[in-house]
Tab-separated table of C-alpha atoms and ligand atoms in Angstrom:
chain	number	residue	atom	x	y	z
A	6	MET	CA	71.680	259.508	-26.156
A	7	SER	CA	71.345	263.254	-25.993
A	8	ILE	CA	74.253	266.138	-26.233
A	9	GLY	CA	72.593	268.699	-25.397
A	10	ASP	CA	68.950	270.550	-25.157
A	11	VAL	CA	69.382	274.508	-25.869
A	12	GLU	CA	67.169	276.843	-27.102
A	13	ALA	CA	68.391	277.485	-31.151
A	14	VAL	CA	71.039	275.570	-32.289
A	15	VAL	CA	73.146	277.071	-35.344
A	16	ILE	CA	74.101	274.305	-37.721
A	17	GLY	CA	77.993	275.107	-39.742
A	18	GLY	CA	79.988	277.443	-37.766
A	19	GLY	CA	81.214	278.791	-40.802
A	20	ALA	CA	80.813	283.068	-41.657
A	21	ALA	CA	77.539	282.315	-41.632
A	22	GLY	CA	77.188	280.625	-38.332
A	23	VAL	CA	79.584	282.539	-36.950
A	24	ALA	CA	77.899	285.465	-37.432
A	25	ALA	CA	74.601	283.924	-36.881
A	26	GLY	CA	76.000	282.508	-33.956
A	27	ARG	CA	76.686	285.991	-31.950
A	28	ARG	CA	73.956	287.805	-32.405
A	29	LEU	CA	72.011	285.159	-30.380
A	30	PHE	CA	74.532	284.874	-27.812
A	31	GLN	CA	74.649	288.772	-27.463
A	32	ALA	CA	71.113	288.284	-26.999
A	33	GLY	CA	71.173	286.311	-24.461
A	34	ILE	CA	69.761	283.303	-25.713
A	35	LYS	CA	71.098	279.811	-25.249
A	36	CYS	CA	72.236	278.253	-28.506
A	37	LEU	CA	74.626	275.975	-29.803
A	38	VAL	CA	76.951	276.151	-32.819
A	39	VAL	CA	77.197	272.393	-34.267
A	40	GLU	CA	80.112	271.838	-36.335
A	41	ALA	CA	81.148	269.063	-38.779
A	42	ARG	CA	85.077	269.935	-38.782
A	43	GLY	CA	87.516	270.522	-36.023
A	44	ARG	CA	87.316	273.947	-36.106
A	45	LEU	CA	85.710	277.234	-37.457
A	46	GLY	CA	85.293	279.332	-40.541
A	47	GLY	CA	84.487	277.151	-42.593
A	48	ARG	CA	85.274	278.661	-46.313
A	49	ALA	CA	87.528	281.071	-44.493
A	50	TRP	CA	90.671	278.998	-43.076
A	51	THR	CA	93.969	280.663	-42.845
A	52	VAL	CA	96.980	278.478	-41.745
A	53	ALA	CA	100.667	279.236	-41.497
A	54	SER	CA	103.177	278.760	-44.260
A	55	PRO	CA	106.993	276.943	-43.327
A	56	ALA	CA	108.140	281.083	-43.059
A	57	GLY	CA	104.889	281.803	-41.119
A	58	PHE	CA	102.860	283.740	-42.484
A	59	ALA	CA	99.440	283.464	-42.381
A	60	LEU	CA	98.058	282.119	-46.020
A	61	ASP	CA	94.181	282.016	-47.186
A	62	LEU	CA	93.125	278.953	-48.288
A	63	GLY	CA	89.400	280.453	-49.045
A	64	CYS	CA	88.699	283.948	-48.597
A	65	GLY	CA	90.992	285.755	-48.283
A	66	TRP	CA	89.742	289.387	-49.681
A	67	LEU	CA	87.217	291.931	-47.631
A	68	HIS	CA	84.988	292.277	-50.352
A	69	SER	CA	83.372	295.889	-50.810
A	70	ALA	CA	86.208	296.481	-47.731
A	71	ASN	CA	83.939	300.073	-46.731
A	72	ARG	CA	79.924	297.982	-46.102
A	73	ASN	CA	81.820	294.829	-45.170
A	74	PRO	CA	81.606	294.025	-41.617
A	75	TRP	CA	84.001	291.846	-40.564
A	76	VAL	CA	86.318	295.306	-41.343
A	77	GLN	CA	85.022	295.977	-38.024
A	78	VAL	CA	85.571	292.746	-36.102
A	79	ALA	CA	89.311	292.141	-37.652
A	80	GLU	CA	89.619	295.164	-35.805
A	81	GLU	CA	88.275	294.679	-32.933
A	82	GLN	CA	90.707	291.500	-32.983
A	83	HIS	CA	93.927	294.838	-33.242
A	84	ARG	CA	94.115	292.881	-37.005
A	85	THR	CA	96.640	294.797	-39.242
A	86	ILE	CA	95.007	295.676	-42.345
A	87	ASP	CA	96.281	296.028	-45.566
A	88	ARG	CA	94.957	298.512	-48.037
A	89	THR	CA	96.952	297.690	-51.255
A	90	PRO	CA	94.236	297.875	-54.073
A	91	PRO	CA	93.970	294.126	-55.707
A	92	PRO	CA	96.132	293.531	-58.860
A	93	TRP	CA	93.035	292.764	-60.628
A	94	THR	CA	92.696	296.342	-60.449
A	95	ARG	CA	96.510	297.995	-61.601
A	96	PRO	CA	97.636	296.434	-65.130
A	97	SER	CA	99.133	292.989	-65.498
A	98	LEU	CA	102.745	292.121	-65.422
A	99	VAL	CA	103.482	293.581	-69.343
A	100	LEU	CA	104.811	289.141	-70.141
A	101	GLY	CA	103.288	288.075	-72.404
A	102	PHE	CA	101.282	291.263	-72.410
A	103	PRO	CA	101.808	294.360	-73.504
A	104	PRO	CA	99.849	297.305	-72.208
A	105	ASP	CA	98.030	298.020	-75.683
A	106	ARG	CA	96.388	294.847	-75.294
A	107	GLN	CA	95.486	294.996	-71.714
A	108	ARG	CA	93.943	298.652	-72.288
A	109	GLU	CA	91.999	296.790	-75.364
A	110	PHE	CA	91.374	293.357	-73.266
A	111	ARG	CA	90.016	296.110	-70.341
A	112	ARG	CA	87.536	297.477	-72.939
A	113	GLU	CA	85.879	294.702	-74.461
A	114	GLN	CA	85.515	292.922	-70.400
A	115	GLU	CA	83.834	296.431	-69.858
A	116	ALA	CA	81.781	296.316	-72.645
A	117	PHE	CA	80.746	292.568	-72.023
A	118	PHE	CA	79.929	293.654	-67.726
A	119	ALA	CA	77.502	296.773	-69.758
A	120	ARG	CA	76.441	294.307	-72.142
A	121	VAL	CA	75.571	292.159	-69.112
A	122	SER	CA	74.070	294.279	-66.939
A	123	GLU	CA	71.524	295.311	-70.108
A	124	ARG	CA	70.317	292.221	-70.474
A	125	ALA	CA	70.053	291.179	-66.870
A	126	GLN	CA	67.077	293.867	-66.906
A	127	ARG	CA	65.317	291.687	-69.547
A	128	GLU	CA	62.779	288.516	-69.892
A	129	PRO	CA	63.901	285.150	-69.828
A	130	ASP	CA	67.194	285.454	-68.205
A	131	VAL	CA	70.168	284.451	-70.313
A	132	PRO	CA	73.674	282.043	-69.531
A	133	ALA	CA	76.065	284.887	-69.487
A	134	ALA	CA	77.906	283.008	-72.208
A	135	ASN	CA	75.381	284.666	-74.531
A	136	LEU	CA	76.815	288.048	-74.750
A	137	LEU	CA	80.285	287.544	-75.258
A	138	VAL	CA	80.791	289.099	-79.178
A	139	PRO	CA	81.086	285.038	-80.776
A	140	ASN	CA	84.144	284.083	-82.262
A	141	ASP	CA	85.852	287.369	-80.196
A	142	PRO	CA	89.730	286.938	-79.474
A	143	TRP	CA	89.227	287.752	-76.268
A	144	ASN	CA	86.847	285.707	-75.166
A	145	GLY	CA	88.808	282.499	-73.853
A	146	LEU	CA	90.106	284.860	-70.742
A	147	ILE	CA	87.021	286.712	-69.974
A	148	ASN	CA	85.606	283.391	-69.567
A	149	ALA	CA	88.753	281.997	-67.673
A	150	ILE	CA	87.955	284.998	-64.703
A	151	GLY	CA	83.942	284.205	-65.182
A	152	THR	CA	85.609	280.991	-63.665
A	153	TYR	CA	87.932	283.464	-61.206
A	154	ILE	CA	84.697	285.429	-60.262
A	155	SER	CA	82.066	282.389	-59.941
A	156	GLY	CA	84.116	279.097	-59.627
A	157	ALA	CA	82.391	278.095	-63.249
A	158	GLU	CA	82.735	278.972	-67.410
A	159	LEU	CA	79.962	281.540	-67.904
A	160	ASP	CA	77.714	279.084	-70.143
A	161	HIS	CA	76.294	277.706	-66.917
A	162	VAL	CA	75.772	281.259	-65.210
A	163	SER	CA	72.780	283.391	-65.023
A	164	ALA	CA	73.607	286.303	-66.336
A	165	ARG	CA	70.604	288.239	-63.882
A	166	ASP	CA	73.094	286.427	-60.903
A	167	PHE	CA	76.201	287.803	-62.064
A	168	ASP	CA	75.270	291.256	-62.245
A	169	ASN	CA	72.791	290.600	-58.784
A	170	TYR	CA	76.122	290.703	-57.420
A	171	GLU	CA	76.760	294.549	-55.229
A	172	ASP	CA	80.610	295.404	-55.365
A	173	THR	CA	81.604	299.134	-54.489
A	174	GLY	CA	85.002	298.077	-55.146
A	175	VAL	CA	86.629	298.082	-52.506
A	176	ASN	CA	89.335	295.537	-51.416
A	177	TRP	CA	91.453	294.654	-48.119
A	178	ARG	CA	92.804	292.245	-46.783
A	179	VAL	CA	93.738	291.021	-43.367
A	180	VAL	CA	97.313	290.116	-42.619
A	181	GLU	CA	97.110	288.147	-40.702
A	182	GLY	CA	94.320	286.083	-41.880
A	183	TYR	CA	90.632	286.962	-42.592
A	184	GLY	CA	90.203	283.230	-41.515
A	185	THR	CA	91.467	283.628	-38.399
A	186	THR	CA	89.591	286.608	-37.960
A	187	ILE	CA	86.903	284.898	-38.744
A	188	ALA	CA	87.310	281.717	-36.571
A	189	SER	CA	88.347	284.230	-33.376
A	190	ALA	CA	85.399	286.515	-33.815
A	191	GLY	CA	83.388	283.228	-32.540
A	192	ALA	CA	86.165	281.500	-29.904
A	193	HIS	CA	83.741	281.708	-27.166
A	194	LEU	CA	80.467	280.609	-28.759
A	195	PRO	CA	78.826	276.822	-27.215
A	196	ALA	CA	79.881	275.036	-30.205
A	197	VAL	CA	80.371	270.970	-30.131
A	198	PHE	CA	83.297	270.323	-33.478
A	199	ASP	CA	83.566	267.159	-35.651
A	200	CYS	CA	79.575	266.380	-35.148
A	201	PRO	CA	77.757	266.634	-38.931
A	202	VAL	CA	74.612	266.674	-38.147
A	203	GLN	CA	72.740	264.066	-40.248
A	204	CYS	CA	69.020	264.251	-39.509
A	205	ILE	CA	67.160	267.328	-38.534
A	206	GLU	CA	63.989	266.004	-37.174
A	207	HIS	CA	61.092	268.585	-37.295
A	208	SER	CA	57.877	267.194	-36.782
A	209	GLY	CA	57.514	267.760	-33.374
A	210	LYS	CA	57.224	269.609	-30.546
A	211	ARG	CA	60.686	270.326	-30.681
A	212	LEU	CA	63.574	270.073	-33.625
A	213	LYS	CA	65.650	266.787	-32.725
A	214	ILE	CA	68.749	267.111	-34.332
A	215	GLU	CA	71.052	264.136	-34.899
A	216	THR	CA	74.351	264.696	-35.253
A	217	ALA	CA	77.168	262.046	-35.513
A	218	LYS	CA	77.178	262.793	-31.502
A	219	GLY	CA	73.974	261.952	-30.438
A	220	ILE	CA	71.144	264.172	-29.858
A	221	ILE	CA	70.550	268.120	-29.513
A	222	ASN	CA	67.296	268.981	-28.420
A	223	ALA	CA	66.150	272.860	-29.287
A	224	ASP	CA	63.853	274.952	-30.151
A	225	GLN	CA	64.359	276.677	-32.752
A	226	ALA	CA	68.014	276.006	-35.782
A	227	ILE	CA	69.971	278.115	-38.067
A	228	ILE	CA	70.733	276.196	-41.352
A	229	THR	CA	73.978	277.228	-42.788
A	230	LEU	CA	74.934	274.866	-44.719
A	231	PRO	CA	76.366	275.302	-48.426
A	232	THR	CA	74.196	274.469	-50.980
A	233	THR	CA	76.360	271.349	-51.507
A	234	VAL	CA	75.145	269.711	-48.696
A	235	LEU	CA	71.690	270.412	-48.622
A	236	ALA	CA	71.659	269.301	-52.730
A	237	ASP	CA	73.127	265.798	-51.613
A	238	GLU	CA	71.451	264.679	-48.521
A	239	GLU	CA	68.005	264.989	-46.952
A	240	LEU	CA	68.782	266.277	-44.059
A	241	PHE	CA	64.975	266.963	-43.661
A	242	THR	CA	62.809	264.737	-41.943
A	243	PRO	CA	59.779	265.632	-43.063
A	244	ALA	CA	61.680	266.455	-45.879
A	245	LEU	CA	61.469	269.841	-47.472
A	246	PRO	CA	62.088	269.352	-51.141
A	247	GLU	CA	62.148	272.565	-51.914
A	248	LYS	CA	65.079	273.596	-50.166
A	249	THR	CA	66.751	270.793	-51.970
A	250	GLU	CA	65.433	272.034	-55.395
A	251	ALA	CA	66.308	275.843	-54.492
A	252	ALA	CA	70.041	274.552	-52.949
A	253	ARG	CA	70.654	272.560	-56.803
A	254	ASN	CA	69.533	275.806	-58.484
A	255	LEU	CA	72.381	277.791	-56.423
A	256	PRO	CA	76.093	274.987	-56.933
A	257	LEU	CA	78.929	276.279	-56.021
A	258	GLY	CA	81.752	276.906	-58.108
A	259	LEU	CA	85.153	275.640	-57.818
A	260	ALA	CA	88.169	277.850	-56.613
A	261	ASP	CA	90.884	276.759	-55.324
A	262	LYS	CA	94.405	278.118	-54.369
A	263	LEU	CA	97.797	276.943	-54.689
A	264	PHE	CA	100.673	278.579	-52.474
A	265	MET	CA	104.313	278.475	-53.752
A	266	SER	CA	107.334	279.659	-52.247
A	267	LEU	CA	109.388	282.436	-55.007
A	268	GLU	CA	113.026	282.331	-54.930
A	269	ARG	CA	114.960	285.862	-55.661
A	270	ALA	CA	111.291	287.075	-55.112
A	271	GLU	CA	112.258	291.523	-55.640
A	272	GLU	CA	112.600	290.828	-59.597
A	273	PHE	CA	109.164	291.781	-59.400
A	274	GLU	CA	106.714	293.860	-57.911
A	275	SER	CA	104.887	293.366	-54.842
A	276	ASP	CA	100.934	292.715	-55.068
A	277	SER	CA	100.787	291.588	-59.342
A	278	ARG	CA	99.804	289.307	-61.795
A	279	LEU	CA	100.859	287.373	-64.336
A	280	PHE	CA	97.967	285.051	-65.990
A	281	GLY	CA	99.405	282.015	-66.911
A	282	ALA	CA	97.580	282.772	-71.050
A	283	THR	CA	95.064	285.176	-72.424
A	284	ASP	CA	93.553	283.347	-75.304
A	285	ARG	CA	92.230	280.418	-73.303
A	286	THR	CA	90.491	279.852	-71.086
A	287	ALA	CA	91.911	277.177	-68.964
A	288	THR	CA	94.233	278.491	-67.160
A	289	ALA	CA	95.906	280.607	-63.990
A	290	THR	CA	96.090	283.691	-63.213
A	291	TYR	CA	99.139	284.044	-60.291
A	292	HIS	CA	99.795	286.631	-57.889
A	293	LEU	CA	103.003	287.463	-57.442
A	294	ARG	CA	104.597	288.200	-53.274
A	295	PRO	CA	101.016	289.374	-51.956
A	296	PHE	CA	101.844	291.750	-49.624
A	297	GLY	CA	105.549	291.596	-50.286
A	298	ARG	CA	106.622	287.998	-49.247
A	299	PRO	CA	107.849	285.852	-51.453
A	300	LEU	CA	105.391	283.819	-52.208
A	301	ILE	CA	102.807	283.626	-55.496
A	302	GLU	CA	99.614	282.536	-54.837
A	303	ALA	CA	98.337	280.849	-57.859
A	304	TYR	CA	94.461	280.545	-58.739
A	305	PHE	CA	92.701	278.226	-61.091
A	306	GLY	CA	88.675	278.045	-61.614
A	307	GLY	CA	85.996	276.374	-63.074
A	308	ARG	CA	86.881	273.230	-65.312
A	309	LEU	CA	90.496	273.748	-65.237
A	310	ALA	CA	90.361	273.132	-61.111
A	311	HIS	CA	87.909	270.795	-61.188
A	312	ASP	CA	90.338	268.728	-64.175
A	313	LEU	CA	93.424	269.394	-61.462
A	314	GLU	CA	91.436	268.399	-58.630
A	315	ALA	CA	91.014	264.867	-60.188
A	316	SER	CA	94.089	264.573	-60.876
A	317	GLY	CA	95.542	265.240	-56.949
A	318	GLU	CA	96.991	267.683	-55.818
A	319	ARG	CA	100.833	268.051	-58.141
A	320	ALA	CA	99.029	268.024	-60.971
A	321	PHE	CA	97.416	272.088	-59.833
A	322	PHE	CA	101.638	272.849	-59.283
A	323	ASP	CA	102.918	270.851	-62.656
A	324	PHE	CA	100.007	272.874	-64.037
A	325	ALA	CA	101.210	276.693	-62.455
A	326	LEU	CA	105.242	275.587	-63.490
A	327	SER	CA	104.268	274.740	-67.061
A	328	GLU	CA	102.314	278.255	-67.330
A	329	LEU	CA	105.032	280.612	-65.434
A	330	THR	CA	107.763	278.539	-67.666
A	331	ALA	CA	106.408	278.931	-70.184
A	332	ARG	CA	106.310	282.764	-69.511
A	333	LEU	CA	108.916	283.028	-67.872
A	334	GLY	CA	112.521	280.658	-68.993
A	335	ASN	CA	113.120	276.888	-68.232
A	336	ALA	CA	115.412	278.260	-65.401
A	337	PHE	CA	112.242	279.643	-63.419
A	338	ALA	CA	111.174	276.447	-61.585
A	339	ALA	CA	114.441	276.023	-60.036
A	340	ARG	CA	112.251	279.224	-58.240
A	341	VAL	CA	109.687	277.942	-56.573
A	342	LYS	CA	108.509	274.757	-54.735
A	343	PRO	CA	105.127	273.646	-53.627
A	344	ILE	CA	103.639	275.024	-50.100
A	345	HIS	CA	100.184	274.724	-49.594
A	346	LEU	CA	96.762	273.486	-51.090
A	347	HIS	CA	93.807	272.414	-50.915
A	348	ARG	CA	91.200	270.809	-52.816
A	349	TRP	CA	87.895	272.929	-51.953
A	350	GLY	CA	85.838	270.438	-54.413
A	351	ALA	CA	87.119	267.176	-52.861
A	352	ASP	CA	85.915	268.907	-48.900
A	353	PRO	CA	83.241	267.112	-47.937
A	354	PHE	CA	81.937	269.892	-45.907
A	355	ALA	CA	82.460	272.911	-48.896
A	356	ARG	CA	81.929	270.705	-52.258
A	357	GLY	CA	82.839	272.922	-53.827
A	358	SER	CA	83.914	276.995	-53.123
A	359	TYR	CA	80.901	279.749	-53.759
A	360	SER	CA	77.316	279.772	-55.003
A	361	TYR	CA	76.212	280.864	-58.326
A	362	ALA	CA	73.138	280.298	-59.383
A	363	LEU	CA	71.623	278.570	-62.755
A	364	PRO	CA	69.934	280.155	-65.427
A	365	GLY	CA	66.624	280.954	-64.925
A	366	MET	CA	67.212	280.709	-61.092
A	367	VAL	CA	67.883	284.040	-59.437
A	368	ALA	CA	64.787	283.927	-57.047
A	369	CYS	CA	66.077	280.493	-55.736
A	370	ARG	CA	68.168	282.161	-53.630
A	371	GLU	CA	65.495	284.138	-51.627
A	372	LYS	CA	63.564	280.784	-51.813
A	373	LEU	CA	66.629	278.602	-49.705
A	374	ALA	CA	66.704	282.142	-47.572
A	375	ALA	CA	62.744	281.818	-46.599
A	376	PRO	CA	62.182	280.430	-42.732
A	377	VAL	CA	60.565	276.988	-42.456
A	378	ASP	CA	58.092	277.179	-39.844
A	379	ASP	CA	59.253	280.191	-37.802
A	380	ARG	CA	61.488	277.656	-36.176
A	381	LEU	CA	63.754	276.531	-39.407
A	382	PHE	CA	65.892	279.418	-40.654
A	383	PHE	CA	68.463	279.810	-43.732
A	384	ALA	CA	71.682	281.887	-43.227
A	385	GLY	CA	74.999	280.537	-46.088
A	386	GLU	CA	76.613	282.790	-48.853
A	387	ALA	CA	74.156	280.949	-51.308
A	388	CYS	CA	71.279	282.554	-49.279
A	389	SER	CA	72.142	286.193	-50.432
A	390	SER	CA	70.757	288.295	-53.414
A	391	GLY	CA	73.680	290.417	-54.012
A	392	ASP	CA	76.604	289.130	-51.818
A	393	PHE	CA	76.651	285.960	-52.634
A	394	SER	CA	79.690	284.413	-52.735
A	395	THR	CA	81.447	286.191	-49.817
A	396	ALA	CA	82.257	285.721	-46.440
A	397	HIS	CA	80.537	289.419	-45.721
A	398	GLY	CA	77.358	287.479	-47.496
A	399	GLY	CA	77.508	284.299	-44.945
A	400	PHE	CA	77.529	287.621	-42.066
A	401	PHE	CA	74.990	289.610	-43.656
A	402	THR	CA	72.394	286.455	-43.876
A	403	GLY	CA	73.519	284.627	-41.200
A	404	THR	CA	72.678	288.259	-38.729
A	405	LYS	CA	69.287	288.351	-40.934
A	406	ALA	CA	68.272	284.563	-39.953
A	407	ALA	CA	69.809	285.308	-35.809
A	408	ASP	CA	67.005	288.391	-35.882
A	409	GLN	CA	64.157	286.416	-37.349
A	410	LEU	CA	64.985	283.613	-35.194
A	411	ILE	CA	64.943	285.895	-32.294
A	412	ALA	CA	61.483	288.455	-33.430
A	413	THR	CA	59.640	285.037	-33.316
A	414	ARG	CA	60.948	284.070	-29.829
A	415	ALA	CA	60.105	287.147	-28.668
A	416	GLN	CA	56.430	287.073	-30.032
A	417	THR	CA	56.198	283.637	-29.097
A	418	LEU	CA	56.665	284.777	-25.328
A	419	ASN	CA	55.124	287.966	-25.699
A	420	VAL	CA	58.547	289.454	-24.817
B	514	FAD	C1	89.173	279.391	-52.821
B	514	FAD	C2	88.361	280.542	-51.994
B	514	FAD	C3	88.696	282.048	-52.675
B	514	FAD	C4	87.780	282.635	-51.606
B	514	FAD	N1	88.352	283.821	-51.545
B	514	FAD	C5	87.121	284.658	-51.308
B	514	FAD	C6	87.213	285.964	-50.658
B	514	FAD	O1	88.964	286.537	-51.306
B	514	FAD	N2	86.645	287.295	-50.342
B	514	FAD	C7	85.747	286.308	-50.216
B	514	FAD	O2	84.445	286.780	-49.458
B	514	FAD	N3	84.849	285.561	-50.430
B	514	FAD	C8	86.051	284.623	-50.519
B	514	FAD	N4	85.563	282.776	-50.646
B	514	FAD	C9	83.606	282.434	-50.722
B	514	FAD	C10	83.799	282.643	-48.674
B	514	FAD	O3	84.694	281.650	-48.309
B	514	FAD	C11	82.379	281.564	-48.256
B	514	FAD	O4	81.780	282.654	-49.266
B	514	FAD	C12	82.412	282.421	-47.193
B	514	FAD	O5	83.214	281.402	-46.133
B	514	FAD	C13	80.760	281.033	-46.897
B	514	FAD	O6	80.576	281.095	-45.359
B	514	FAD	P1	79.638	279.882	-45.475
B	514	FAD	O7	78.835	280.005	-44.262
B	514	FAD	O8	78.125	280.600	-45.791
B	514	FAD	O9	79.795	278.942	-45.951
B	514	FAD	P2	80.702	277.946	-44.944
B	514	FAD	O10	81.927	278.646	-44.213
B	514	FAD	O11	80.590	276.878	-45.854
B	514	FAD	O12	79.984	277.248	-43.018
B	514	FAD	C14	79.205	276.122	-43.281
B	514	FAD	C15	79.623	275.411	-42.465
B	514	FAD	O13	79.025	273.610	-41.927
B	514	FAD	C16	79.766	272.759	-42.106
B	514	FAD	N5	79.008	271.779	-42.053
B	514	FAD	C17	78.823	271.160	-43.225
B	514	FAD	N6	78.477	270.008	-43.315
B	514	FAD	C18	77.501	270.034	-42.343
B	514	FAD	C19	77.205	268.841	-41.098
B	514	FAD	N7	76.858	267.807	-42.287
B	514	FAD	N8	76.342	269.400	-39.962
B	514	FAD	C20	77.429	270.415	-38.957
B	514	FAD	N9	77.530	271.402	-40.030
B	514	FAD	C21	78.279	270.599	-41.214
B	514	FAD	C22	81.178	273.403	-42.313
B	514	FAD	O14	82.280	272.493	-42.338
B	514	FAD	C23	81.279	275.122	-42.750
B	514	FAD	O15	81.655	275.118	-40.814
B	514	FAD	C24	86.407	282.030	-50.837
B	514	FAD	C25	86.335	280.772	-50.842
B	514	FAD	C26	86.902	280.409	-51.580
B	514	FAD	C27	87.049	278.610	-51.452
């Protein structure tokens, strides 16, 4: 059964798909966004807490905010941009981590980043963990932060890719939610929901997209699927082994957030941070009173997140409670309650949180992004060489793929 006939189909309605769809729509191209979930946004997802706060279960920070195009989109939607510097740029709580130890840690971490940068210029590429100083007491915490940045321990991550990430150091937030902003930006686009794509047939004159709801015929397509989906499923007929291989070399690391309510929150400074532990990798970081709200946002990455996901939702809260009570005393347990968690690894349409390149595989980002036959175009955070793992990386690659599509259309149609 045919459910659509369009000039361009956008597969996946996350940050990249929304940005691509907006560009095509503006250019007057008859397009359709095909999304497996019942909503737009993908890994950008805002939910409401019982008290009515907007909680971002996926992306929350407008990283590189001074060049992040979602800022303008949020402003056009009359959203409230919060410019409070993020907790990781300021000292953490002194509990169990006195200021002189924090300064020592920062020095060690900066020195590690500098060694990664220096090594990234030379062949061959190596795992970022090779740049840790053997037996340094800060390795556990440097690695823990690596799991928040990449979703994986540093021994899995390419040093060159780690260094390629372009960060202006300006980080803002949207009070009403990053996920809400991205989903609203695509609300006017023609879209079909609850409609996973099962096959992209590209041997004929026109594309035939098989979905759970029927077939869509199209001239061209922009594919914005997470690398996990591209790596695990043979979606293309004929197969595109170079895409499958590129996607496999750009796995999604895992990071999960748990939101908890906090009683007598005023005891803590707004937007402050506490590490569960400073001497190991398997630890969460706790963002206290985000936006000044009576909440704690716990962040779990890498193997720890995988292990907790395998043990079920409750395991996240139990782990957080064990770390928080170790720092703040047993009575603290009565002041916190779990509110929201999303297990991104168990999410069938994400299967992880954000991409990193395996050692030696940096070129896969360009390989993944390369168009096929001037009619299959690729976007998504993993296609970005410098803004990967972010929602603005999704925006840039989505817009670029749409521009490529528009340019080839203009050539073919000679307009
Ligand atoms: C916990 C967490 C914290 C994060 N924090 C930040 C942050 O602070 N700042 C930041 O910039 N980024 C952050 N990110 C990363 C950011 O959310 C992602 O990089 C970005 O949203 C990815 O956008 P995308 O369009 O490339 O992919 P996605 O959002 O994954 O979009 C792909 C879409 O394809 C759909 N799909 C999947 N399979 C199919 C199928 N078969 N058929 C049709 N559709 C399908 C999916 O449902 C999805 O909507 C975070 C992510 C997580 C999980």
